[in-house]
Structures are given as C-alpha cells and as structure tokens.
mmCIF file of N, CA and C in Angstrom:
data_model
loop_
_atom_site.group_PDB
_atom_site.id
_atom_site.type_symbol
_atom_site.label_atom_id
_atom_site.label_comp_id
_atom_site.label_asym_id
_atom_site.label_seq_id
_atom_site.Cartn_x
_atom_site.Cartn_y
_atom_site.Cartn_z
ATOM 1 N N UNK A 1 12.532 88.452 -39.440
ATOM 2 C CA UNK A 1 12.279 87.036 -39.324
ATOM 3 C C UNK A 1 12.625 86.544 -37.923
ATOM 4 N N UNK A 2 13.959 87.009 -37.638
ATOM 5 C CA UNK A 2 14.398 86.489 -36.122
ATOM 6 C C UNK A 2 12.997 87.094 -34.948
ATOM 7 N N UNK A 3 12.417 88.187 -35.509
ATOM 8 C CA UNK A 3 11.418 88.481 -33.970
ATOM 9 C C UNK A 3 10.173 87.528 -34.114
ATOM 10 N N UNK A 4 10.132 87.599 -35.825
ATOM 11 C CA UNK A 4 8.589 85.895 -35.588
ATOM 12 C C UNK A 4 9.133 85.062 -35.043
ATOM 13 N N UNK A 5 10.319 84.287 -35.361
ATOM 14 C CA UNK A 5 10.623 83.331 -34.496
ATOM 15 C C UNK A 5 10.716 82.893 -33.297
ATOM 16 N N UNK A 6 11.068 84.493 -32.247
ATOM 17 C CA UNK A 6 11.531 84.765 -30.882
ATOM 18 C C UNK A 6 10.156 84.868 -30.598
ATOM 19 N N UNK A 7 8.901 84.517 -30.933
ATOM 20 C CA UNK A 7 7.385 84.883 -30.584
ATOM 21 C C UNK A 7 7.106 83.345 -29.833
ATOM 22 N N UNK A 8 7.882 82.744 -30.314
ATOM 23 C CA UNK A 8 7.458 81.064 -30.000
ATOM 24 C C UNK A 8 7.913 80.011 -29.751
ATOM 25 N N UNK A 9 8.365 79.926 -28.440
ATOM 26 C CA UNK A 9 9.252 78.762 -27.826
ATOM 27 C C UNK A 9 9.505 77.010 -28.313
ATOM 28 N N UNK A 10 8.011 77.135 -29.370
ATOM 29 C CA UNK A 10 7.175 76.003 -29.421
ATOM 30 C C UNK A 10 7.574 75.489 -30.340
ATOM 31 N N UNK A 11 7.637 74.041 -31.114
ATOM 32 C CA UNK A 11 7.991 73.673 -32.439
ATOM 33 C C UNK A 11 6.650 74.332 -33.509
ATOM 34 N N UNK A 12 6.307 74.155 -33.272
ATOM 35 C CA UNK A 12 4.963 74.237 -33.740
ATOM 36 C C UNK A 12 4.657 75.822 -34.357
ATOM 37 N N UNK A 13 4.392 76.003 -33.425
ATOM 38 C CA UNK A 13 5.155 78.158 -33.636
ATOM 39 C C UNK A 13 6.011 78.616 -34.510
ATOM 40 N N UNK A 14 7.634 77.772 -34.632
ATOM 41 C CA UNK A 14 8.378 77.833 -35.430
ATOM 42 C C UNK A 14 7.679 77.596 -36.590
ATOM 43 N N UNK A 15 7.462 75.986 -36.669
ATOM 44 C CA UNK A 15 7.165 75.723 -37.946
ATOM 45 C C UNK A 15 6.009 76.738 -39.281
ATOM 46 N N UNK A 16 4.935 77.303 -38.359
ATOM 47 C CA UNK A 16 3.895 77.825 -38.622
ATOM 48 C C UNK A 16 4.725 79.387 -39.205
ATOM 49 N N UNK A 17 5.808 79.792 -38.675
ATOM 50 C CA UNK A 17 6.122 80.589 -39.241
ATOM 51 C C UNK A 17 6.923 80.667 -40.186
ATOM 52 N N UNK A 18 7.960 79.581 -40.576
ATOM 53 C CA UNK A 18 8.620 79.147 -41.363
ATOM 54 C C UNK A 18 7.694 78.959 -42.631
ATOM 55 N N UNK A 19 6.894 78.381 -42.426
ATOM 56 C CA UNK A 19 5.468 78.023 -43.334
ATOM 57 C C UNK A 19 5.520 79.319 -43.814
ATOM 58 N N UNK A 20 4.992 80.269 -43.311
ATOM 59 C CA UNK A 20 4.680 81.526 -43.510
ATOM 60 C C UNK A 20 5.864 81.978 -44.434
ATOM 61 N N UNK A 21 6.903 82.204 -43.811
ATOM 62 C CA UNK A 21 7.594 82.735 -44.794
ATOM 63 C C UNK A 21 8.215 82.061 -46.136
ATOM 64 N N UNK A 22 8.254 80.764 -45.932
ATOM 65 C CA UNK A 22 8.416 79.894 -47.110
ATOM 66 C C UNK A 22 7.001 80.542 -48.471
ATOM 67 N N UNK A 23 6.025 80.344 -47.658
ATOM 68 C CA UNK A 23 4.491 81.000 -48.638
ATOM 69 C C UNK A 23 5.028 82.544 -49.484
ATOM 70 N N UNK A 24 5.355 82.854 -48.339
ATOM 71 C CA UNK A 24 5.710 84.021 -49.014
ATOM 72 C C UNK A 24 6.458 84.160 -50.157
ATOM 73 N N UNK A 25 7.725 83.621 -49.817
ATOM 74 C CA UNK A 25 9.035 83.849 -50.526
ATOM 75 C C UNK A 25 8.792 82.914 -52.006
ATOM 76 N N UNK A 26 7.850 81.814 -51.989
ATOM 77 C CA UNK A 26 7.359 80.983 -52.966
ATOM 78 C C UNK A 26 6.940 82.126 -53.830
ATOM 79 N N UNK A 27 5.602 82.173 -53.149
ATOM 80 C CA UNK A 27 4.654 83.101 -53.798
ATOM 81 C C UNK A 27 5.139 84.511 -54.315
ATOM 82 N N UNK A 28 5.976 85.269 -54.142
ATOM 83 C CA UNK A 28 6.933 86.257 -54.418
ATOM 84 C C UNK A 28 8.000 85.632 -55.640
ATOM 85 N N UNK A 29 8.310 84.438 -56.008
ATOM 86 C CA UNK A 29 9.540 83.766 -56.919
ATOM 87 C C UNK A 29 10.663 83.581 -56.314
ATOM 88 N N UNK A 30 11.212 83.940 -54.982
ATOM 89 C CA UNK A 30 12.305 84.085 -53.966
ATOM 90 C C UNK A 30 12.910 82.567 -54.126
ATOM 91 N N UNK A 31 13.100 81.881 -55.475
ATOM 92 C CA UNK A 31 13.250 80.416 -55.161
ATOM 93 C C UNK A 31 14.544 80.160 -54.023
ATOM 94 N N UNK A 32 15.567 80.934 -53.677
ATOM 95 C CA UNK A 32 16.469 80.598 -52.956
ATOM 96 C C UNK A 32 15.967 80.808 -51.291
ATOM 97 N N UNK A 33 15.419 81.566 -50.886
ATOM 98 C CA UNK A 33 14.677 81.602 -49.501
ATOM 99 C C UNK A 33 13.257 80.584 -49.675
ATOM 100 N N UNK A 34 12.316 80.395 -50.469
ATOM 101 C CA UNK A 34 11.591 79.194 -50.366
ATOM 102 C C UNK A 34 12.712 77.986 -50.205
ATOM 103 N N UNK A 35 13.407 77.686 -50.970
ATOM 104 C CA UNK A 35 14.397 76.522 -50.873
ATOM 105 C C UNK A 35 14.852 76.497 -49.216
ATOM 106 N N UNK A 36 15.301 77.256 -48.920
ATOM 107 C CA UNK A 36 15.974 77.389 -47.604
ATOM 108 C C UNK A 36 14.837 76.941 -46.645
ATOM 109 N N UNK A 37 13.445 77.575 -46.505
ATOM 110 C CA UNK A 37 12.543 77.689 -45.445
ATOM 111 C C UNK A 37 11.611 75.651 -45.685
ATOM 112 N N UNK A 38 11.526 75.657 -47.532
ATOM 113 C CA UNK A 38 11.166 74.576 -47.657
ATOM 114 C C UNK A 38 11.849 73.218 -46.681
ATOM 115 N N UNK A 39 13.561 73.283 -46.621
ATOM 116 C CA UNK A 39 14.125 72.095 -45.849
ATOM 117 C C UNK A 39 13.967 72.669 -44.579
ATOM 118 N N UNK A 40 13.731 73.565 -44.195
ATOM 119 C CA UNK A 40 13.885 73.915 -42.685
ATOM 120 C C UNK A 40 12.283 72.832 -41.853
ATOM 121 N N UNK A 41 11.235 73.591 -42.817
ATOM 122 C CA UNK A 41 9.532 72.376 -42.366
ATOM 123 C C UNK A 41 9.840 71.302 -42.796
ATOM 124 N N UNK A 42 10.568 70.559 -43.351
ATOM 125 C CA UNK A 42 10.773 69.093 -43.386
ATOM 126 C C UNK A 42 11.740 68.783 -42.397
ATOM 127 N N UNK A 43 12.456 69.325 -41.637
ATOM 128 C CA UNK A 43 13.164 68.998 -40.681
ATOM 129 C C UNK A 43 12.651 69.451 -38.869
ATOM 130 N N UNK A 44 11.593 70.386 -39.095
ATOM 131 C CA UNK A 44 10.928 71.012 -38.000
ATOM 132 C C UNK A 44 9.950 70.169 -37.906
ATOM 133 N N UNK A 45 8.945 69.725 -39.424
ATOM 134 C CA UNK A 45 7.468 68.621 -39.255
ATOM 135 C C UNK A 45 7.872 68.001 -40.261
ATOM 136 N N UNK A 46 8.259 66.545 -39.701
ATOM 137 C CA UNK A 46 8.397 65.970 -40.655
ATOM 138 C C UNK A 46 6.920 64.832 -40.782
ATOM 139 N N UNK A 47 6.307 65.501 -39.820
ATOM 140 C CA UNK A 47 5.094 64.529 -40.027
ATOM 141 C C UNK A 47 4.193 65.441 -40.228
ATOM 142 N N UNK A 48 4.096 66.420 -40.758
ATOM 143 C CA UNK A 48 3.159 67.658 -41.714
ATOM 144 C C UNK A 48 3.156 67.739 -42.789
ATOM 145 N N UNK A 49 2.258 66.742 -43.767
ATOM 146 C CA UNK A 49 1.878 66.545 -44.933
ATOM 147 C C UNK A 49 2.306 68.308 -45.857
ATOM 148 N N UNK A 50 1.802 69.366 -44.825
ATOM 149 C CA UNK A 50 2.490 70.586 -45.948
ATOM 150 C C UNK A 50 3.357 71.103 -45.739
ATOM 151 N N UNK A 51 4.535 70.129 -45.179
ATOM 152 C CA UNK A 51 6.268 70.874 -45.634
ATOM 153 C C UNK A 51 6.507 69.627 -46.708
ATOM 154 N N UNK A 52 5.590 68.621 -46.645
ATOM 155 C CA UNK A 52 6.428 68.228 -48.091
ATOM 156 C C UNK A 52 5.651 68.496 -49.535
ATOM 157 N N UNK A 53 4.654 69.178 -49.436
ATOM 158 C CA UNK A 53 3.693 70.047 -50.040
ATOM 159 C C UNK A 53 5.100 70.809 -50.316
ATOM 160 N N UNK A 54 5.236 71.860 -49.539
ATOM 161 C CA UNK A 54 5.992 72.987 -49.658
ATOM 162 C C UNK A 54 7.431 72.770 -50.743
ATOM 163 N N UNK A 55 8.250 71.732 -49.554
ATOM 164 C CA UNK A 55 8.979 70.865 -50.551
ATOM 165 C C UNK A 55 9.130 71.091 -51.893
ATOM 166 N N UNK A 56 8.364 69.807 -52.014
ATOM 167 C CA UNK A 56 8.160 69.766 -54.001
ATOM 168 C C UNK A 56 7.075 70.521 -54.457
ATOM 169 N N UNK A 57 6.162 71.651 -54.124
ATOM 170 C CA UNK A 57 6.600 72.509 -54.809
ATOM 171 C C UNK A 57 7.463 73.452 -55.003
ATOM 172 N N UNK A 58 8.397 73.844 -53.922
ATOM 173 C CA UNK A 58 9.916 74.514 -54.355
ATOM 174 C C UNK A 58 10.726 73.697 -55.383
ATOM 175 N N UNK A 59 11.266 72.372 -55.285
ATOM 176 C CA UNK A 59 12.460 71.423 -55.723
ATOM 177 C C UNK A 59 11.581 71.540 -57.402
ATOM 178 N N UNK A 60 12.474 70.943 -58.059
ATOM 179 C CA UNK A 60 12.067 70.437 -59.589
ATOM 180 C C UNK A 60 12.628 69.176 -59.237
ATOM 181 N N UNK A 61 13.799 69.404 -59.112
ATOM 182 C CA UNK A 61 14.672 67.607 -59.454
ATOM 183 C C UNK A 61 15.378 67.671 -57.863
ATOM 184 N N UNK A 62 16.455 66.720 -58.060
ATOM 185 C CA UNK A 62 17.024 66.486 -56.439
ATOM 186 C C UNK A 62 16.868 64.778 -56.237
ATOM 187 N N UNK A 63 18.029 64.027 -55.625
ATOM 188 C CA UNK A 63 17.942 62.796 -54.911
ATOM 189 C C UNK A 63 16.578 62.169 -54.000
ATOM 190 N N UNK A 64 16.290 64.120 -53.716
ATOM 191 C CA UNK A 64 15.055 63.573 -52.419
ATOM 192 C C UNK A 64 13.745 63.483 -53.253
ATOM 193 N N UNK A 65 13.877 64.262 -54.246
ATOM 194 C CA UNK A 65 12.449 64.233 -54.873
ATOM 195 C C UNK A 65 11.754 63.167 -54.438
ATOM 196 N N UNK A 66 11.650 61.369 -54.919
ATOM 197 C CA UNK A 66 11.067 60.402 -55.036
ATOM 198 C C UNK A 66 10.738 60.262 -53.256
ATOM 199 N N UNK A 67 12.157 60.155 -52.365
ATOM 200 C CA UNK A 67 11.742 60.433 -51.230
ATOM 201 C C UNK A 67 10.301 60.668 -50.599
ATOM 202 N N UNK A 68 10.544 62.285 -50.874
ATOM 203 C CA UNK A 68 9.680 63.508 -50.563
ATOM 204 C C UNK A 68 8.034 63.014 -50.768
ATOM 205 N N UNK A 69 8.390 62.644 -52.085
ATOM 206 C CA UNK A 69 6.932 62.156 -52.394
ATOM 207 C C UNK A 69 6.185 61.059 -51.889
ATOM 208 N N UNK A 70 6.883 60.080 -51.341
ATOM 209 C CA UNK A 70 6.854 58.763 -50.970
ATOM 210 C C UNK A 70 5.929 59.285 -49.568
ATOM 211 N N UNK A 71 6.891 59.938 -48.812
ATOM 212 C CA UNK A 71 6.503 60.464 -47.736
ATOM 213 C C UNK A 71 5.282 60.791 -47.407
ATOM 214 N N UNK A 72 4.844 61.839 -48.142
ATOM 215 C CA UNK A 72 3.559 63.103 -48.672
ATOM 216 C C UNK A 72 2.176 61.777 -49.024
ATOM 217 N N UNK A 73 2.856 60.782 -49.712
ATOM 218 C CA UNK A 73 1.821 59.508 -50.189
ATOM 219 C C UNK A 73 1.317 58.965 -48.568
ATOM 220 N N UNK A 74 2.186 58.607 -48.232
ATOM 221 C CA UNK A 74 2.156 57.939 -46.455
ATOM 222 C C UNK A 74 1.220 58.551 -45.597
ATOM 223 N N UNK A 75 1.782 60.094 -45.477
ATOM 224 C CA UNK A 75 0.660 60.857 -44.920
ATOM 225 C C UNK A 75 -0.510 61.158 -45.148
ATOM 226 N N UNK A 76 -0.862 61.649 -46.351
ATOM 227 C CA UNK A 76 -2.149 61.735 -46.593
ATOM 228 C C UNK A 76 -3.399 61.261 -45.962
ATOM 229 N N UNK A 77 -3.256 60.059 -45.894
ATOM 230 C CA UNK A 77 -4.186 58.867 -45.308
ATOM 231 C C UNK A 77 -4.885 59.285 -43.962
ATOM 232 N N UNK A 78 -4.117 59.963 -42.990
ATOM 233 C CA UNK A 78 -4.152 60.523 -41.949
ATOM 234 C C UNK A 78 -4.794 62.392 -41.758
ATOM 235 N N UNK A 79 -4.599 62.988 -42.936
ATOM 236 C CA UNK A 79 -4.874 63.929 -42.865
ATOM 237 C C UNK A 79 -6.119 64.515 -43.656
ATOM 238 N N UNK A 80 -7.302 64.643 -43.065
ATOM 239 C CA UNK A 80 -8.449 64.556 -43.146
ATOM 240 C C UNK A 80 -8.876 66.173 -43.285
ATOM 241 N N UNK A 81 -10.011 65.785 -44.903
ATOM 242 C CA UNK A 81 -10.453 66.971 -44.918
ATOM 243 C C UNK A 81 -11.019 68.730 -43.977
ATOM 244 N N UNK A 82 -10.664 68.294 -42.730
ATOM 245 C CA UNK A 82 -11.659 69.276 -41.662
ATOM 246 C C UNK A 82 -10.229 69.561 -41.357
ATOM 247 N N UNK A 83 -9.320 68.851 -40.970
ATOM 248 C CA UNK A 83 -7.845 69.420 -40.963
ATOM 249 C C UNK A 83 -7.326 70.090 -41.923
ATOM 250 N N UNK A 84 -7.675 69.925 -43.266
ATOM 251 C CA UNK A 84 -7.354 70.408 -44.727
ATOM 252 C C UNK A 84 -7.679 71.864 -44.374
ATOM 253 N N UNK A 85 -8.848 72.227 -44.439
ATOM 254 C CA UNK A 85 -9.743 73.665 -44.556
ATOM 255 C C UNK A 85 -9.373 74.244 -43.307
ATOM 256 N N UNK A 86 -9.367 73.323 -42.111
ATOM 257 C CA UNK A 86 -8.438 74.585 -40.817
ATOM 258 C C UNK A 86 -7.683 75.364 -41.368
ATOM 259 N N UNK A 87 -6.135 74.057 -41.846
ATOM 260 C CA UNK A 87 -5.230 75.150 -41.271
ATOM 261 C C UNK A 87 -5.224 75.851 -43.142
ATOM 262 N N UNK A 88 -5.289 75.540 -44.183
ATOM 263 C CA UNK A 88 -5.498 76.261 -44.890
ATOM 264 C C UNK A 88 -6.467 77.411 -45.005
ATOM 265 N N UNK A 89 -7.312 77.920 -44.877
ATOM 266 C CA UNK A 89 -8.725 78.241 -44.770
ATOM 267 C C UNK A 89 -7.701 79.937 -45.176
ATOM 268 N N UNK A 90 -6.298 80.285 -44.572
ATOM 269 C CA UNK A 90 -5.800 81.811 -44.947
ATOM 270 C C UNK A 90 -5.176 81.711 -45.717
ATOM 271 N N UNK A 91 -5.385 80.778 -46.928
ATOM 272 C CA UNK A 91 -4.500 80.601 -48.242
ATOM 273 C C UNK A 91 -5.630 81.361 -49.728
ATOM 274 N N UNK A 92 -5.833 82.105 -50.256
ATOM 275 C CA UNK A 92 -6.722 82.749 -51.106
ATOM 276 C C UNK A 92 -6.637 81.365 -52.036
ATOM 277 N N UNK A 93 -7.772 81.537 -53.247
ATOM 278 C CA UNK A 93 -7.400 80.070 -54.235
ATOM 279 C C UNK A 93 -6.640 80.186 -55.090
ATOM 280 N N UNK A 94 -5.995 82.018 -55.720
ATOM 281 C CA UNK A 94 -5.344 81.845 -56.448
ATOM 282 C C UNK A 94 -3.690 81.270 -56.162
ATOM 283 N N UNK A 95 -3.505 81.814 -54.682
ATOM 284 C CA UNK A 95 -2.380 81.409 -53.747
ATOM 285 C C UNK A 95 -2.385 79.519 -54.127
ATOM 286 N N UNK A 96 -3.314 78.466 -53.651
ATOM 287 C CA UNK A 96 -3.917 77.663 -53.715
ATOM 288 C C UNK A 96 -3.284 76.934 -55.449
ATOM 289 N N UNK A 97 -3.814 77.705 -56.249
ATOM 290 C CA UNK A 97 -3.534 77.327 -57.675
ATOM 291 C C UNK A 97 -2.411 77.281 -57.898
ATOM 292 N N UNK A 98 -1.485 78.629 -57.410
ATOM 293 C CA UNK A 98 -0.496 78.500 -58.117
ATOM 294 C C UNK A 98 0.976 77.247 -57.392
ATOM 295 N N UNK A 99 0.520 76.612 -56.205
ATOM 296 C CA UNK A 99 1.230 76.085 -55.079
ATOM 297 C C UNK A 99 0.629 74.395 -56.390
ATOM 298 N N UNK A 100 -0.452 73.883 -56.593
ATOM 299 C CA UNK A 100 -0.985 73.173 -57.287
ATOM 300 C C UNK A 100 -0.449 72.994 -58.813
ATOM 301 N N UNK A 101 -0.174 74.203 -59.401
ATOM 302 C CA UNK A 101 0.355 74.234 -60.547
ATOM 303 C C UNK A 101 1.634 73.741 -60.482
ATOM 304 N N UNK A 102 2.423 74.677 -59.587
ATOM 305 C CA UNK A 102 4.148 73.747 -59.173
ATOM 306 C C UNK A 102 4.024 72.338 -58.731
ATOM 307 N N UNK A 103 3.455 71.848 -58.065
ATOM 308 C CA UNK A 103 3.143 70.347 -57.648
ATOM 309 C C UNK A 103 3.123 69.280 -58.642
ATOM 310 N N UNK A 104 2.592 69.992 -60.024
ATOM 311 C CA UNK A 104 1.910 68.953 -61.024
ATOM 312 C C UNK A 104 3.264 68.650 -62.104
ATOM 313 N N UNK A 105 4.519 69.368 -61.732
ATOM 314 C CA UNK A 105 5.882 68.979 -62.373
ATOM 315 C C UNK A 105 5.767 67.357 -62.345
ATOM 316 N N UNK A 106 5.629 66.930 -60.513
ATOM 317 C CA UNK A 106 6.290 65.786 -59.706
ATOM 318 C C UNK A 106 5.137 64.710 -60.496
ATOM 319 N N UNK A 107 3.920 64.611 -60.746
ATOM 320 C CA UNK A 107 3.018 63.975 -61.384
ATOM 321 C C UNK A 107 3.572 63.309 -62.722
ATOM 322 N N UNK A 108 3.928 62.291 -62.451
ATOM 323 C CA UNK A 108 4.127 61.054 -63.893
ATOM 324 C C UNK A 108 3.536 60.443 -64.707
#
C-alpha cells in the first residue's frame, strides 16, 4: 500500500488509490480496512460525491450517518452523468450492485 501511495505526490493520486483499496477491501468483506480507507476519502475528498458513496456503504449506523448523507444529497446536483461513467466506467456491474445493495440500508 505504502508504494501506491509513494506513486503520487498529488491529493488526487492519493485519493484514487485509497478508493482503490477501500473497493477492494469492501468488495473482499475486509469491513475493518474498508472502514479505515472509507474515513481516510472523506477527509482526502470531501467534495467527491464517491467517498461518501464509499462511506455509507461501509457504516450501518454512526453519529455521522445523517451527516454523510446530507452531504452526498448536496453533491449530487453537481455531478453529472459523463462524470458518472468516466471515472466509474472500471467498476464491473456486479461490483456496481453489490456497492448499491449496501447503500439501500441508509434509504428510509
């Protein structure tokens, strides 16, 4: 992990890899390293609609939950389908589903 990181001076770089390994560690059940990588992209982008994606789908419950979501509501507005399919476009759909399925806890 430390040599992806040392690849990229950049916030951006970071974040993209943090992403990465958060995906992973999600997608694997690793809930304690998703947890970890999840607050790391909310504190690296906090204006990147998918660390609070990432977020709540790691969290179930938590103080920040309502937060989190509040947030994710705010952004949206701004983040436009052609941006959607960029940076997703290396997510498969079942990857996709199952990130969607955890999401639909936070839904009231």
């Amino acid at each position: 992990m430390e040599k992806a990181l040392e690849l990229y001076e950049d916030e951006y770089g970071q974040w993209r890899t943090f992403y990465e390994l958060w995906r992973f560690s999600f997608l694997d059940e690793d809930g304690n390293n998703a947890k970890k990588y999840a607050d790391k992209l909310v504190r690296l982008q906090p204006e990147y609609p998918q660390s609070y994606i990432a977020y709540l789908a790691t969290f179930e419950k938590g103080k920040s939950i309502k937060s989190m979501k509040a947030k994710l509501m705010e952004l949206l507005p701004n983040f436009s389908p052609p941006m959607i399919r960029n940076f997703h476009s290396w997510i498969r759909e079942d990857q996709a589903n199952r990130i969607i399925k955890s999401l639909r806890k936070h839904i009231l």
